[in-house]
Tab-separated table of C-alpha atoms in Angstrom:
chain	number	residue	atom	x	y	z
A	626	UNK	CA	-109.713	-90.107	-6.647
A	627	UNK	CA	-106.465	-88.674	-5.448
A	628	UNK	CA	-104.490	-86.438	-8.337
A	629	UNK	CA	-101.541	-84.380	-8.176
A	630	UNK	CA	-101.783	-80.605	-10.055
A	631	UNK	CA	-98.610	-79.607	-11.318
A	632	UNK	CA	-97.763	-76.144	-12.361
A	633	UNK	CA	-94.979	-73.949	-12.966
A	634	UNK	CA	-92.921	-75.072	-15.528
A	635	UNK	CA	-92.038	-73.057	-18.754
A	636	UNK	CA	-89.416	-71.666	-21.660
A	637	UNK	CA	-86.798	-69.962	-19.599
A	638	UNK	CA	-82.829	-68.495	-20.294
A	639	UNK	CA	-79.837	-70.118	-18.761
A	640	UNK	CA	-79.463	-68.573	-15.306
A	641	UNK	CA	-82.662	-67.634	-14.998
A	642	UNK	CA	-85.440	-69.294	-12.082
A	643	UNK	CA	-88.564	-70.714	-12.133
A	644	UNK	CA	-90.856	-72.368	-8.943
A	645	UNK	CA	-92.477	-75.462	-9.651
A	646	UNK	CA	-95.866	-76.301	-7.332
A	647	UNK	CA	-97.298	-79.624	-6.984
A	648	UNK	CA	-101.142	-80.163	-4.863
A	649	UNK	CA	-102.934	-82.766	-3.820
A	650	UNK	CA	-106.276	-83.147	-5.219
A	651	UNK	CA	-108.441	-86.018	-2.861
A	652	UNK	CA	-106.888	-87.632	0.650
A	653	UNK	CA	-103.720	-89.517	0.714
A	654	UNK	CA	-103.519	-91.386	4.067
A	655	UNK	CA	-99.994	-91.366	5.881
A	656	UNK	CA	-97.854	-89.106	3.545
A	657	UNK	CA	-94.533	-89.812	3.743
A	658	UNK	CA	-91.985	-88.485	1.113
A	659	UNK	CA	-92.492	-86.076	-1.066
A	660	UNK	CA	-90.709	-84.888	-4.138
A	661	UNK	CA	-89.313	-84.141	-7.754
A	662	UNK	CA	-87.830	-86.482	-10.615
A	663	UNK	CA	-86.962	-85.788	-13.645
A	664	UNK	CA	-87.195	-87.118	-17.218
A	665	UNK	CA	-85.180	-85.779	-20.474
A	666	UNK	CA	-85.484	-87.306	-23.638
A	667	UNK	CA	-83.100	-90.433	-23.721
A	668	UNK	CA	-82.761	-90.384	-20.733
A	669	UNK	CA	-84.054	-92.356	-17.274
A	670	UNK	CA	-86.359	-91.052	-14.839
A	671	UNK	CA	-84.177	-89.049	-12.245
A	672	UNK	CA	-84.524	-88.377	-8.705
A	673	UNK	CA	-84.543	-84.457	-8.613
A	674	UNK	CA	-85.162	-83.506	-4.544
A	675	UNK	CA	-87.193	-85.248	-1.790
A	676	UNK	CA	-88.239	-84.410	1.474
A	677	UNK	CA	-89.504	-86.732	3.954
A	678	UNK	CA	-92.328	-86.131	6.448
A	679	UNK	CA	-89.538	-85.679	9.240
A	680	UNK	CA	-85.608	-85.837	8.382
A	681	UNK	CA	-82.991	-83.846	6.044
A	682	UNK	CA	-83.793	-83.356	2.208
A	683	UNK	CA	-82.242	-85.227	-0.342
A	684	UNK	CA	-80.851	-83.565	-3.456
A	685	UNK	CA	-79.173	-84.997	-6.598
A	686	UNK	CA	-75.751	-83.847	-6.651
A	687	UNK	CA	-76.358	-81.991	-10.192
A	688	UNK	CA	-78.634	-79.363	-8.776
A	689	UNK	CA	-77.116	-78.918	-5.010
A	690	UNK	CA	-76.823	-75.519	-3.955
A	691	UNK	CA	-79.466	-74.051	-6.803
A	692	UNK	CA	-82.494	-75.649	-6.415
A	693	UNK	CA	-84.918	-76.139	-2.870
A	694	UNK	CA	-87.718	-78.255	-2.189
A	695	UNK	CA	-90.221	-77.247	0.373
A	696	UNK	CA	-93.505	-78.764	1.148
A	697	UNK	CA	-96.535	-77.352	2.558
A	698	UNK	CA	-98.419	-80.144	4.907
A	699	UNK	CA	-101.305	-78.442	5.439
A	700	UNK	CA	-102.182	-77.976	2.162
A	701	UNK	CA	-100.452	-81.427	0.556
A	702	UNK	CA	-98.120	-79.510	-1.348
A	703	UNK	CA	-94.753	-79.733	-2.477
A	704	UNK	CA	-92.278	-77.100	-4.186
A	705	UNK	CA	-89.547	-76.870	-6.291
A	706	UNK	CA	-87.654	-73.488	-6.540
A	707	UNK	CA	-84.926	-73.518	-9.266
A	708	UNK	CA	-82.111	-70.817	-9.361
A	709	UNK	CA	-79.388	-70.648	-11.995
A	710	UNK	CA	-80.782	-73.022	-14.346
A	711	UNK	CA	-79.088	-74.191	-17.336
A	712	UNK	CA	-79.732	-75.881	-20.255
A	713	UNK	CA	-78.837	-79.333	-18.940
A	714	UNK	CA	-81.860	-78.970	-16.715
A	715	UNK	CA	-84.095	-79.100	-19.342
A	716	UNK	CA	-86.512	-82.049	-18.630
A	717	UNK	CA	-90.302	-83.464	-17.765
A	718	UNK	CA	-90.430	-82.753	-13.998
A	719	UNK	CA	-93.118	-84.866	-12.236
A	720	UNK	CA	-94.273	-85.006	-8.271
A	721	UNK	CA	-93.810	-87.975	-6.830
A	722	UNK	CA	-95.599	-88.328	-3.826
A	723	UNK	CA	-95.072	-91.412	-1.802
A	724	UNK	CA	-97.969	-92.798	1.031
A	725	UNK	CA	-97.092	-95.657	3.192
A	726	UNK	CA	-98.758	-97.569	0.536
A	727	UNK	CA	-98.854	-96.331	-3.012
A	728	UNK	CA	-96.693	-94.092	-5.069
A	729	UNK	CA	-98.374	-91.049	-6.787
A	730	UNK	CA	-96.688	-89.597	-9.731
A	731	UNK	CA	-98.076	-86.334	-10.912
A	732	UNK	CA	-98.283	-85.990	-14.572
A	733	UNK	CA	-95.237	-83.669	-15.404
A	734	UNK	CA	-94.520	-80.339	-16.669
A	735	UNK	CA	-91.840	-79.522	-19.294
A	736	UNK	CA	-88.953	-77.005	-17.956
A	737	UNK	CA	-86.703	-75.960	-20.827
A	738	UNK	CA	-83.803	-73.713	-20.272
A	739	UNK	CA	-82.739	-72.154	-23.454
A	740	UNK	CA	-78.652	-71.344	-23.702
């Protein structure tokens, strides 16, 4: 049974960082993208970063130039590293991880980013 382990997330100040992980637990055949959403309360599910087996990342324009996502392929990991945070980023962050035919969602970890 294939699960993704999130970890990472926390309470942290405006301005601050934090480095979100996400592994693979079981085989996933023919990984393609990998990435980050988002969830805050009211709010839709939001594309946070992706990164495709081969190809550019993607980024939302709200957290360009502070936050990178990195993946490990080896290990079936992805990252999220998060620089200057601010309170606006607070959020459910899940994995998404997508095969060539299912989409795995990891079960999310609260950031919060305190003003």
């Amino acid at each position: 049974q294939v699960q993704l382990v999130e970890s990472g997330g926390g309470l942290v100040q405006a301005g601050g960082s934090l480095r979100l992980s996400c592994v693979v637990s079981g085989s996933i055949f023919s990984i393609n993208n990998m990435g980050w959403y988002r969830q805050a309360p009211g709010r839709q599910r939001e594309l946070v970063a992706s990164i495709p087996s081969g190809g550019s990342t993607n980024y939302a324009d709200s957290v360009k130039g502070r936050f990178t996502v990195s993946r490990d392929n080896a290990k079936n990991a992805v990252y999220l590293q998060m620089n200057s945070l601010k309170p606006e980023d607070t959020a459910v962050y899940y994995c998404n991880v997508a095969s060539a035919f299912y989409n795995y969602w990891g079960q999310g970890t609260q950031v919060t980013v305190s003003s």
